[in-house]
XYZ file of C-alpha atoms in Angstrom:
658
model
C -12.974 3.085 29.371
C -10.005 5.434 29.261
C -7.170 5.015 31.718
C -4.733 7.923 31.782
C -1.359 7.843 33.482
C 0.585 11.058 33.955
C 3.994 11.298 32.277
C 7.038 12.331 34.275
C 10.326 13.624 32.886
C 13.326 13.977 35.175
C 16.600 15.713 34.503
C 18.968 13.372 32.677
C 16.478 10.491 32.584
C 13.008 9.699 31.382
C 10.210 7.712 32.921
C 7.030 7.951 30.943
C 3.869 5.997 30.377
C 0.909 6.514 28.137
C -2.595 5.171 27.924
C -2.577 1.553 26.821
C -5.815 0.481 25.250
C -8.552 2.304 23.399
C -10.049 5.774 23.642
C -13.651 6.750 22.833
C -12.813 8.627 19.636
C -9.029 8.829 19.617
C -9.207 12.032 17.618
C -10.530 15.397 18.730
C -10.990 18.571 16.666
C -9.160 21.719 17.688
C -11.308 24.361 19.310
C -9.244 27.268 18.035
C -6.108 28.197 16.155
C -4.388 28.971 19.461
C -5.077 25.444 20.683
C -3.742 23.979 17.444
C -0.582 26.098 17.528
C 0.052 25.179 21.153
C -0.351 21.488 20.403
C 1.896 21.545 17.353
C 4.617 23.502 19.072
C 4.855 20.730 21.613
C 3.856 22.576 24.784
C 1.157 20.006 25.514
C 2.742 16.871 24.084
C 6.553 16.915 24.221
C 6.915 14.480 27.104
C 4.196 11.983 26.309
C 5.363 8.471 25.653
C 4.253 4.864 25.484
C 4.503 2.493 28.427
C 5.270 -0.570 26.364
C 2.918 -2.975 28.114
C 0.110 -4.813 26.402
C -3.542 -3.899 26.732
C -4.168 -7.618 27.057
C -3.570 -9.409 30.344
C -2.701 -12.780 28.818
C -2.234 -14.349 25.389
C -5.105 -16.251 23.907
C -4.693 -19.419 22.553
C -15.536 -19.954 7.189
C -13.444 -18.494 4.385
C -14.794 -15.549 2.363
C -14.621 -15.531 -1.424
C -11.400 -13.989 -2.737
C -11.725 -10.245 -3.254
C -8.526 -9.845 -5.217
C -8.595 -10.096 -8.954
C -12.241 -11.128 -9.159
C -13.624 -10.858 -12.663
C -16.328 -8.426 -13.673
C -19.315 -9.978 -15.427
C -20.130 -8.996 -18.966
C -22.789 -6.358 -19.446
C -26.019 -6.497 -21.376
C -24.266 -4.993 -24.409
C -22.165 -8.116 -24.788
C -19.025 -6.884 -23.021
C -16.975 -9.975 -22.104
C -15.754 -10.872 -18.648
C -12.746 -8.790 -17.611
C -10.417 -8.363 -14.664
C -10.475 -5.471 -12.246
C -7.711 -4.105 -10.074
C -6.319 -6.742 -7.707
C -7.737 -5.331 -4.465
C -7.628 -6.371 -0.826
C -11.355 -6.022 -0.023
C -14.312 -6.843 -2.242
C -16.310 -3.693 -2.976
C -13.411 -1.354 -2.153
C -11.551 -0.287 -5.286
C -7.961 0.932 -5.071
C -6.114 3.713 -6.860
C -4.139 2.210 -9.743
C -2.402 3.181 -12.954
C -4.651 1.109 -15.257
C -8.427 0.724 -15.318
C -10.803 -0.928 -17.791
C -14.542 -1.173 -18.399
C -14.165 -4.233 -20.622
C -13.973 -2.221 -23.829
C -11.564 0.645 -23.161
C -8.292 0.867 -21.284
C -7.373 3.960 -19.292
C -3.616 4.070 -18.718
C -1.763 6.641 -16.610
C 1.761 7.266 -17.822
C 4.027 10.183 -16.985
C 1.933 13.366 -17.194
C -1.065 12.110 -19.147
C -3.749 9.448 -19.427
C -4.126 7.446 -22.627
C -7.572 6.119 -23.550
C -7.349 3.021 -25.745
C -10.019 1.014 -27.488
C -8.867 -2.412 -26.283
C -11.640 -4.800 -27.289
C -11.773 -6.235 -29.863
C -8.019 -6.643 -29.610
C -7.338 -6.690 -33.353
C -8.746 -3.155 -33.552
C -6.844 -1.769 -30.553
C -5.815 1.868 -30.935
C -5.429 5.117 -28.998
C -8.835 6.782 -28.840
C -7.781 9.957 -27.027
C -5.263 11.446 -24.613
C -5.790 13.537 -21.499
C -2.841 15.925 -21.051
C -2.989 16.169 -17.276
C 0.387 17.903 -16.903
C -0.646 20.795 -19.144
C -4.042 21.061 -17.484
C -2.407 21.157 -14.055
C 0.010 23.877 -15.090
C -2.868 26.057 -16.229
C -4.575 25.598 -12.863
C -1.742 26.016 -10.372
C 0.384 28.471 -12.327
C 4.150 28.835 -12.231
C 6.679 26.069 -12.758
C 5.383 22.718 -11.582
C 6.467 19.108 -11.415
C 3.455 16.983 -12.307
C 2.726 13.266 -12.543
C -0.386 11.118 -12.595
C -0.647 9.010 -9.446
C -3.543 6.784 -10.412
C -7.095 6.360 -11.626
C -10.592 5.378 -10.583
C -13.365 4.419 -12.991
C -16.987 4.771 -11.880
C -19.266 4.012 -14.828
C -18.866 6.873 -17.310
C -16.764 8.898 -14.835
C -12.971 8.746 -14.800
C -11.195 10.166 -11.754
C -7.591 11.104 -12.517
C -5.440 11.715 -9.434
C -2.275 13.726 -9.953
C 0.431 15.207 -7.773
C 1.924 18.621 -8.386
C 4.760 20.502 -6.766
C 4.721 24.203 -7.585
C 8.109 25.892 -7.373
C 8.241 29.416 -6.030
C 4.612 29.530 -4.987
C 5.235 29.978 -1.241
C 8.370 30.869 0.638
C 7.857 29.498 4.168
C 9.544 31.071 7.123
C 11.346 29.254 9.945
C 9.481 26.302 11.368
C 8.684 26.457 15.060
C 9.733 23.582 17.340
C 7.420 20.586 17.044
C 7.084 17.348 18.983
C 9.370 18.635 21.703
C 12.352 19.099 19.404
C 13.922 22.431 20.260
C 15.618 24.769 17.860
C 14.605 26.407 14.609
C 14.517 24.351 11.443
C 14.153 25.961 8.028
C 12.397 24.069 5.255
C 12.389 25.080 1.596
C 8.902 23.589 1.459
C 6.755 24.595 -1.483
C 3.066 23.946 -2.043
C 2.502 20.261 -2.790
C -0.904 19.451 -4.226
C -3.073 16.379 -4.668
C -5.431 17.052 -7.548
C -8.455 15.024 -8.641
C -9.820 15.621 -12.133
C -13.319 14.240 -12.735
C -13.912 13.467 -16.416
C -17.028 12.378 -18.235
C -15.855 9.592 -20.559
C -19.256 8.699 -21.980
C -17.550 9.441 -25.282
C -14.028 8.039 -24.762
C -12.849 9.844 -27.891
C -13.602 13.196 -26.272
C -13.315 13.144 -22.436
C -14.918 16.191 -20.828
C -13.485 17.697 -17.640
C -16.373 18.383 -15.258
C -14.796 19.008 -11.860
C -11.369 19.757 -10.425
C -10.658 19.260 -6.717
C -7.407 20.159 -4.945
C -6.160 19.341 -1.471
C -2.708 20.218 -0.202
C -0.224 17.424 0.414
C 1.396 14.563 -1.474
C -1.048 11.790 -2.486
C -0.438 8.701 -0.359
C -3.193 6.334 -1.424
C -6.859 6.178 -2.367
C -9.956 4.018 -2.202
C -13.394 4.086 -3.812
C -16.616 2.678 -2.372
C -19.638 2.967 -4.627
C -19.255 6.341 -6.261
C -17.324 7.956 -3.418
C -13.563 8.406 -3.735
C -11.397 8.728 -0.615
C -7.922 10.200 -0.999
C -5.174 10.477 1.616
C -2.512 13.171 1.261
C 0.450 13.954 3.500
C 1.444 17.585 4.050
C 4.357 18.916 6.045
C 3.466 21.388 8.763
C 5.198 24.705 8.213
C 4.867 28.356 9.156
C 4.593 31.524 7.120
C 5.243 34.752 9.012
C 4.957 32.917 12.311
C 1.583 31.333 11.524
C 1.017 27.620 10.943
C -0.304 27.047 7.436
C -3.444 24.859 7.519
C -4.469 22.429 4.798
C -6.375 23.947 1.905
C -9.132 22.585 -0.333
C -10.236 23.923 -3.722
C -13.364 22.757 -5.538
C -13.813 24.059 -9.077
C -11.800 27.172 -8.346
C -13.316 27.979 -4.960
C -10.662 27.607 -2.252
C -10.662 27.726 1.511
C -8.388 26.734 4.368
C -9.562 24.041 6.755
C -10.831 25.583 9.968
C -9.394 24.366 13.304
C -12.617 22.421 13.857
C -11.846 20.392 10.709
C -8.338 19.552 11.911
C -8.107 16.697 14.405
C -5.446 15.578 16.832
C -4.757 12.815 19.301
C -4.213 14.374 22.741
C -2.183 11.318 23.747
C 0.294 11.594 20.870
C 3.557 13.540 20.879
C 3.933 13.406 17.078
C 3.113 16.615 15.237
C 5.143 16.868 12.039
C 2.519 16.431 9.325
C -1.086 16.836 8.370
C -2.689 13.638 7.112
C -5.388 15.107 4.885
C -8.503 13.090 4.030
C -10.632 14.064 1.055
C -13.979 12.434 0.266
C -15.621 13.287 -3.042
C -18.556 12.168 -5.120
C -17.242 10.987 -8.476
C -20.380 12.083 -10.316
C -21.453 15.366 -8.736
C -18.027 16.670 -7.752
C -19.068 17.378 -4.168
C -16.250 17.085 -1.643
C -15.548 17.218 2.069
C -12.230 17.220 3.853
C -10.726 16.754 7.267
C -7.164 16.560 8.521
C -5.279 14.817 11.318
C -2.076 16.142 12.867
C 0.332 13.190 12.861
C 3.965 12.186 12.795
C 3.701 11.106 9.157
C 1.332 8.939 7.162
C 1.719 5.214 7.552
C -0.963 2.802 6.307
C -4.607 2.884 5.220
C -6.970 -0.067 5.383
C -10.575 0.401 4.311
C -13.680 -1.751 4.555
C -16.948 -0.817 2.800
C -17.999 1.230 5.850
C -14.872 2.235 7.764
C -11.406 3.648 7.291
C -8.445 2.697 9.502
C -5.310 4.861 9.642
C -2.255 3.262 11.233
C 0.786 5.226 12.422
C 3.972 3.648 13.736
C 5.614 5.354 16.721
C 8.987 4.701 18.327
C 8.810 4.134 22.060
C 11.247 6.898 22.891
C 11.116 10.462 24.140
C 12.623 13.141 21.907
C 14.787 14.964 24.453
C 14.923 18.745 24.480
C 17.769 20.855 23.051
C 18.892 18.266 20.527
C 19.585 15.563 23.120
C 19.535 11.833 22.390
C 16.450 9.684 22.011
C 15.927 7.910 25.320
C 14.094 4.611 25.125
C 11.425 4.378 27.783
C 10.901 0.630 27.597
C 12.422 -2.418 25.923
C 10.229 -2.750 22.832
C 11.037 -0.852 19.665
C 7.696 0.829 19.074
C 3.966 0.571 18.751
C 1.260 1.355 16.210
C -1.689 3.659 16.812
C -4.760 2.831 14.722
C -7.581 5.339 14.281
C -10.976 4.151 13.102
C -13.128 6.503 11.050
C -16.668 5.778 9.941
C -17.024 6.394 6.203
C -20.514 6.843 4.798
C -20.404 8.639 1.480
C -18.980 12.086 2.123
C -19.425 11.758 5.892
C -16.280 10.805 7.809
C -16.390 10.644 11.598
C -13.940 9.494 14.279
C -15.021 6.291 16.046
C -12.115 5.212 18.244
C -8.441 4.398 18.461
C -6.143 1.808 19.929
C -2.414 1.284 20.487
C -1.058 -2.072 19.327
C 2.435 -3.355 20.221
C 4.825 -3.568 17.280
C 4.605 -2.649 13.608
C 2.519 -3.651 10.584
C 4.141 -5.015 7.434
C 1.534 -3.425 5.123
C -2.205 -2.764 4.805
C -2.873 -6.516 4.574
C -1.958 -6.656 8.274
C -5.403 -5.207 9.022
C -8.832 -6.642 8.289
C -12.432 -6.054 9.318
C -14.704 -9.070 9.719
C -18.167 -9.213 11.269
C -17.596 -5.750 12.768
C -14.249 -6.625 14.388
C -10.828 -5.304 13.438
C -8.062 -7.921 13.319
C -4.420 -6.784 13.281
C -1.139 -8.724 12.900
C 2.075 -7.080 14.127
C 5.730 -7.813 14.810
C 7.261 -6.522 18.040
C 11.012 -6.033 18.302
C 12.494 -6.002 21.791
C 15.870 -4.519 22.681
C 17.812 -5.311 25.830
C 21.510 -5.092 26.727
C 22.700 -4.885 23.154
C 20.612 -7.748 21.840
C 17.428 -7.656 19.837
C 14.628 -10.163 19.462
C 11.228 -10.229 17.839
C 7.907 -11.993 18.015
C 4.516 -11.501 16.447
C 0.923 -11.302 17.539
C -2.644 -11.119 16.279
C -5.088 -8.772 18.018
C -8.858 -8.420 17.779
C -10.898 -5.291 18.566
C -14.636 -4.771 18.390
C -16.416 -2.052 16.424
C -15.686 0.522 19.137
C -11.977 -0.427 19.133
C -12.286 -2.168 22.508
C -9.827 -5.097 22.868
C -11.524 -8.486 22.472
C -8.718 -11.037 22.323
C -5.146 -11.671 21.265
C -2.558 -14.262 20.370
C 0.933 -13.147 21.410
C 4.445 -14.569 21.333
C 4.062 -16.045 17.866
C 7.296 -17.129 16.117
C 9.903 -15.900 18.577
C 12.944 -14.456 16.827
C 11.143 -14.050 13.501
C 9.318 -11.241 11.712
C 6.094 -11.198 9.724
C 6.642 -11.165 5.953
C 3.056 -11.697 4.740
C -0.479 -11.728 6.154
C -3.840 -12.633 4.666
C -7.090 -12.572 6.649
C -9.853 -14.681 5.109
C -13.086 -15.036 7.016
C -12.497 -16.612 10.404
C -8.875 -17.486 9.604
C -5.625 -15.599 9.294
C -2.597 -16.847 7.385
C 0.661 -15.414 8.702
C 4.101 -15.980 7.178
C 7.135 -15.280 9.374
C 10.780 -15.664 8.446
C 14.301 -15.848 9.804
C 15.843 -18.986 8.357
C 12.819 -20.878 7.097
C 9.255 -19.945 6.182
C 6.666 -20.883 8.795
C 3.112 -20.490 7.525
C 0.744 -20.221 10.484
C -2.989 -20.851 10.227
C -4.715 -18.777 12.917
C -8.220 -19.702 14.066
C -10.282 -16.526 14.655
C -13.685 -18.188 14.941
C -13.683 -17.191 18.622
C -12.415 -13.578 18.534
C -11.812 -13.636 22.286
C -9.358 -16.529 22.006
C -7.404 -16.588 18.736
C -5.283 -19.713 18.451
C -2.861 -21.466 16.113
C -4.661 -24.231 14.231
C -1.543 -25.489 12.475
C 1.724 -24.474 10.890
C 4.067 -25.424 8.076
C 7.827 -24.906 7.714
C 9.401 -24.734 4.267
C 12.552 -23.067 2.873
C 12.237 -19.438 1.847
C 9.399 -17.039 2.523
C 6.282 -15.568 0.945
C 5.684 -11.818 0.781
C 2.248 -11.913 -0.848
C -0.553 -14.446 -0.356
C -3.374 -14.834 -2.865
C -6.449 -17.023 -2.197
C -7.159 -19.214 -5.224
C -10.217 -20.696 -3.505
C -11.333 -21.766 -0.035
C -8.744 -24.565 0.058
C -5.656 -23.069 -1.607
C -3.323 -20.105 -1.318
C -0.534 -19.036 -3.639
C 2.503 -17.467 -2.001
C 4.874 -15.199 -3.920
C 8.280 -14.649 -2.337
C 11.876 -15.842 -2.402
C 13.560 -19.192 -2.008
C 16.320 -19.353 0.618
C 19.183 -21.559 1.803
C 20.709 -21.558 5.312
C 23.905 -19.543 5.641
C 26.987 -21.384 6.847
C 28.227 -18.049 8.220
C 25.577 -17.764 10.910
C 21.999 -18.088 12.037
C 20.305 -16.691 8.956
C 19.572 -17.606 5.342
C 20.548 -16.243 1.949
C 17.467 -15.664 -0.149
C 17.675 -16.930 -3.716
C 15.401 -16.729 -6.764
C 11.742 -15.803 -7.000
C 9.529 -18.536 -5.530
C 5.878 -19.431 -6.049
C 4.331 -21.850 -3.568
C 0.938 -23.561 -3.567
C -0.455 -24.116 -0.071
C -3.314 -26.507 0.662
C -5.202 -25.286 3.741
C -8.177 -27.636 3.539
C -7.176 -29.025 6.920
C -6.159 -25.987 9.006
C -4.406 -28.252 11.501
C -2.096 -29.616 8.815
C -1.436 -27.100 6.012
C 0.846 -28.383 3.278
C 2.923 -27.045 0.411
C 1.772 -29.140 -2.511
C 3.867 -27.478 -5.212
C 6.490 -24.803 -5.739
C 8.668 -23.342 -8.458
C 11.735 -21.095 -8.302
C 12.496 -18.618 -11.066
C 16.033 -17.426 -11.725
C 18.896 -16.904 -9.301
C 19.575 -14.581 -6.410
C 18.605 -11.078 -7.523
C 15.486 -12.147 -9.452
C 12.618 -9.890 -8.461
C 8.943 -9.162 -9.088
C 6.950 -5.987 -8.675
C 4.151 -8.152 -7.216
C 6.239 -8.657 -4.056
C 5.607 -5.076 -2.987
C 2.661 -4.057 -5.187
C -0.210 -6.590 -5.343
C -1.747 -4.617 -8.224
C 0.923 -6.220 -10.421
C -0.397 -9.740 -9.681
C -3.063 -11.180 -12.000
C -5.085 -14.379 -11.685
C -7.219 -15.600 -14.589
C -9.712 -17.956 -12.887
C -11.169 -19.563 -16.026
C -7.754 -20.886 -17.054
C -6.137 -20.943 -13.616
C -3.384 -18.711 -14.972
C -1.093 -16.607 -12.810
C 0.527 -13.703 -14.645
C 3.555 -12.376 -12.816
C 6.012 -9.606 -13.773
C 9.575 -10.882 -13.446
C 12.982 -9.275 -13.536
C 15.134 -12.343 -14.203
C 18.651 -12.545 -12.736
C 21.152 -15.224 -13.763
C 24.438 -16.060 -12.005
C 27.390 -16.678 -14.303
C 28.618 -20.017 -12.923
C 31.906 -19.712 -14.818
C 32.940 -16.974 -12.393
C 32.875 -19.492 -9.525
C 35.031 -22.528 -10.438
C 34.678 -23.956 -6.919
C 30.903 -23.808 -7.056
C 28.381 -20.953 -6.903
C 28.143 -19.611 -3.328
C 24.769 -18.912 -1.790
C 25.505 -15.199 -1.636
C 26.270 -14.824 -5.373
C 24.150 -12.130 -6.997
C 22.919 -12.662 -10.532
C 22.908 -10.218 -13.431
C 19.557 -9.052 -14.766
C 19.122 -10.749 -18.136
C 15.424 -10.333 -19.016
C 12.221 -8.656 -17.894
C 8.609 -9.302 -18.792
C 5.831 -11.546 -17.450
C 5.721 -15.270 -16.801
C 2.384 -16.994 -17.314
C 1.859 -20.050 -15.109
C -1.001 -22.493 -14.914
C -1.547 -23.752 -11.391
C -3.298 -26.998 -10.428
C -3.192 -29.213 -7.362
C -2.055 -32.355 -9.227
C 0.522 -30.762 -11.551
C 1.645 -27.703 -9.573
C 2.999 -24.756 -11.574
C 3.401 -25.138 -15.326
C 5.027 -22.392 -17.379
C 2.602 -21.603 -20.194
C 4.903 -18.983 -21.680
C 6.528 -15.585 -21.337
C 5.693 -12.161 -22.757
C 8.073 -9.227 -23.018
C 8.028 -5.709 -24.417
C 11.175 -4.470 -26.188
C 12.313 -8.127 -26.343
C 12.780 -8.100 -22.581
C 15.847 -5.855 -22.723
C 17.024 -4.323 -19.482
C 19.277 -1.500 -18.384
C 21.530 -3.481 -16.052
C 22.267 -0.436 -13.906
C 18.688 0.618 -13.330
C 16.761 -2.657 -13.338
C 13.005 -2.154 -13.485
C 13.487 1.547 -14.130
C 16.012 1.053 -16.883
C 13.551 0.311 -19.682
C 10.257 1.755 -20.803
C 9.382 -1.838 -21.737
C 9.195 -3.064 -18.151
C 5.704 -4.559 -17.764
C 4.007 -3.194 -14.655
C 0.391 -4.334 -15.103
C -1.560 -7.171 -16.714
C -5.294 -7.670 -17.207
C -7.662 -9.712 -19.337
C -10.786 -9.009 -21.348
C -12.506 -12.127 -22.603
C -9.821 -14.430 -24.014
C -7.240 -11.684 -24.448
C -4.355 -10.907 -22.101
C -3.155 -7.287 -22.060
C 0.282 -6.369 -20.728
C 1.045 -2.724 -19.991
C 4.366 -0.897 -19.728
C 5.225 2.795 -19.529
C 4.753 3.280 -23.268
C 3.027 0.241 -24.773
C 0.084 -2.143 -24.511
C 0.418 -5.606 -26.038
C -2.645 -7.813 -26.571
C -2.008 -11.576 -26.602
C -4.263 -14.588 -26.987
C -4.851 -16.431 -23.728
C -5.117 -19.637 -25.765
C -1.458 -19.693 -26.833
C -0.014 -16.273 -25.802
C 0.492 -15.300 -29.429
C 0.511 -11.570 -30.044
C -2.675 -10.118 -31.531
C -1.753 -6.442 -31.621
C 0.424 -3.828 -29.947
C -0.035 -0.083 -29.504
C 2.555 2.473 -28.438
C 0.681 5.207 -26.571
C 3.562 7.303 -25.164
C 7.223 8.075 -25.712
C 9.769 7.020 -23.068
C 10.291 9.605 -20.355
C 13.599 11.423 -20.077
C 13.914 9.610 -16.775
C 15.857 10.101 -13.593
C 19.659 9.877 -13.461
C 19.692 8.372 -16.930
C 17.150 5.636 -16.160
C 13.766 5.296 -17.802
C 11.815 6.027 -14.636
C 8.231 7.099 -15.397
C 8.445 10.040 -13.031
C 7.132 13.602 -12.884
C 6.835 15.781 -15.947
C 8.185 19.324 -15.712
C 5.813 21.965 -17.038
C 5.861 25.749 -17.108
């Protein structure tokens, strides 16, 4: 059921409300260019806003096998067990910089892909290189900035996703007012491209390019289900000679603009700054289909094996005309609109949408289970100069109709990590201490808190070791004497026992380094590796150490350490013994550019994986193979030279080609 409430804007003040709940499809295609232009220019949507109430009248009161880091079985040819990309959902692969089939490694670095024979490790060498930057320049023409975004591997097919910015290709004219913002804004916006190269790597020594597929926009993320790759690209909306430029798709040299009927919009949204372009393509045949959604910018993608969910955060304020101030229409900071799209091979179709109070921390805040979508959000409320926050968990059925909710969770705190596993959710919030909440979702209509645990610090990533244990990766913290907050300290690993959901416990923890110690795994789960046979956790670490001699009266909680080493720590984790450091591995002896941190050295390890009993660590330029038995080095191969970098730092960024 759709309930619409008319918006009203008065001179000098704003009173506006918007549908709260779900709509049948959420997204509608444009019927004509005129309709699209009218919508984008804001004549239909400038004054729409969100009411701020909940679609729920009152708060409500089996664990699946871990998908992340699951090992791939050996094949009939004798290929050993090996790790795949650490993904959120079993059966849904994610775009990443390193892929393996258990024999070869495919590594994206700068403007090319290196193909390495990795197993056996003592024979590791570069088999071939794919010069993506040069190939892209030949295709798009002109001067271009090119970098490889990530890879997918589907049997003997390698999908290389690159981004290209072509300078001087298009000179856009003035941009018409959008989203109710008056005035003329000029953008020096050139043609940004997301490019997918489909290679046959049946012979890894001689990859053969079979298909090339372009879609306009910067690549945001990607997923692969079966042999179908789904890419999301974000494109600014601009005009050329007074006409809005639509998204464009090119397949093997044949190009066409998306027709208005392939461009969708939400009639209840006032955001119209970008196209979120969706490209579905068959990794073997090179067939592709595309659609686009007019949005206020790309936010998050969650994908199950059969559905795609796009989440967009929106501030609850009306953009006033003629450059006026943003007027808040209600006390909460914003809400998130989630669109559900059915994904069946190349077919993508709108199913429904819903507005959820608050914001999502990342894609792990969404999950599909038994046909229902579960979402965890944090809502920030503002009133008379003060701000507060609380969190909630919401459940929607397959048609995006609200089923149940749990609201008012952890008043004054924000969500730092979420993991949905079967009929439970594990939610970490933080302000001064780290409460881990176990949420019972066995009755979707009445989610409830089964139990909670308070410990110092917080976790930002949760990994399920098994049905009874989670590992949390985050920061330690100590209360601040200066006020009602905490100073976070070194990198912290925690082992949570959730056998009894009513009484979760932290059975072990370890803190690495001092304040300033960091790990790429905190914001990129692809950097986290679990080796189940040995119960090893491999974690990239940028180690910071405080010089205690600088503080004769004692080291204060706010003291920031100096980066002294970078590489990976290898831990063994067990319930009785907790975390045991097995050893450390570093490239370039762990040296660091103190100014640039992670980006200051081509030796910063960004990915780890295993094949059989060999651990492989990957940096921008090198792969090192080490024995899992004792971490001794077996071999090392340099496959690229360090990039020139950005602002003097070794950042593996775009490659300039002409």
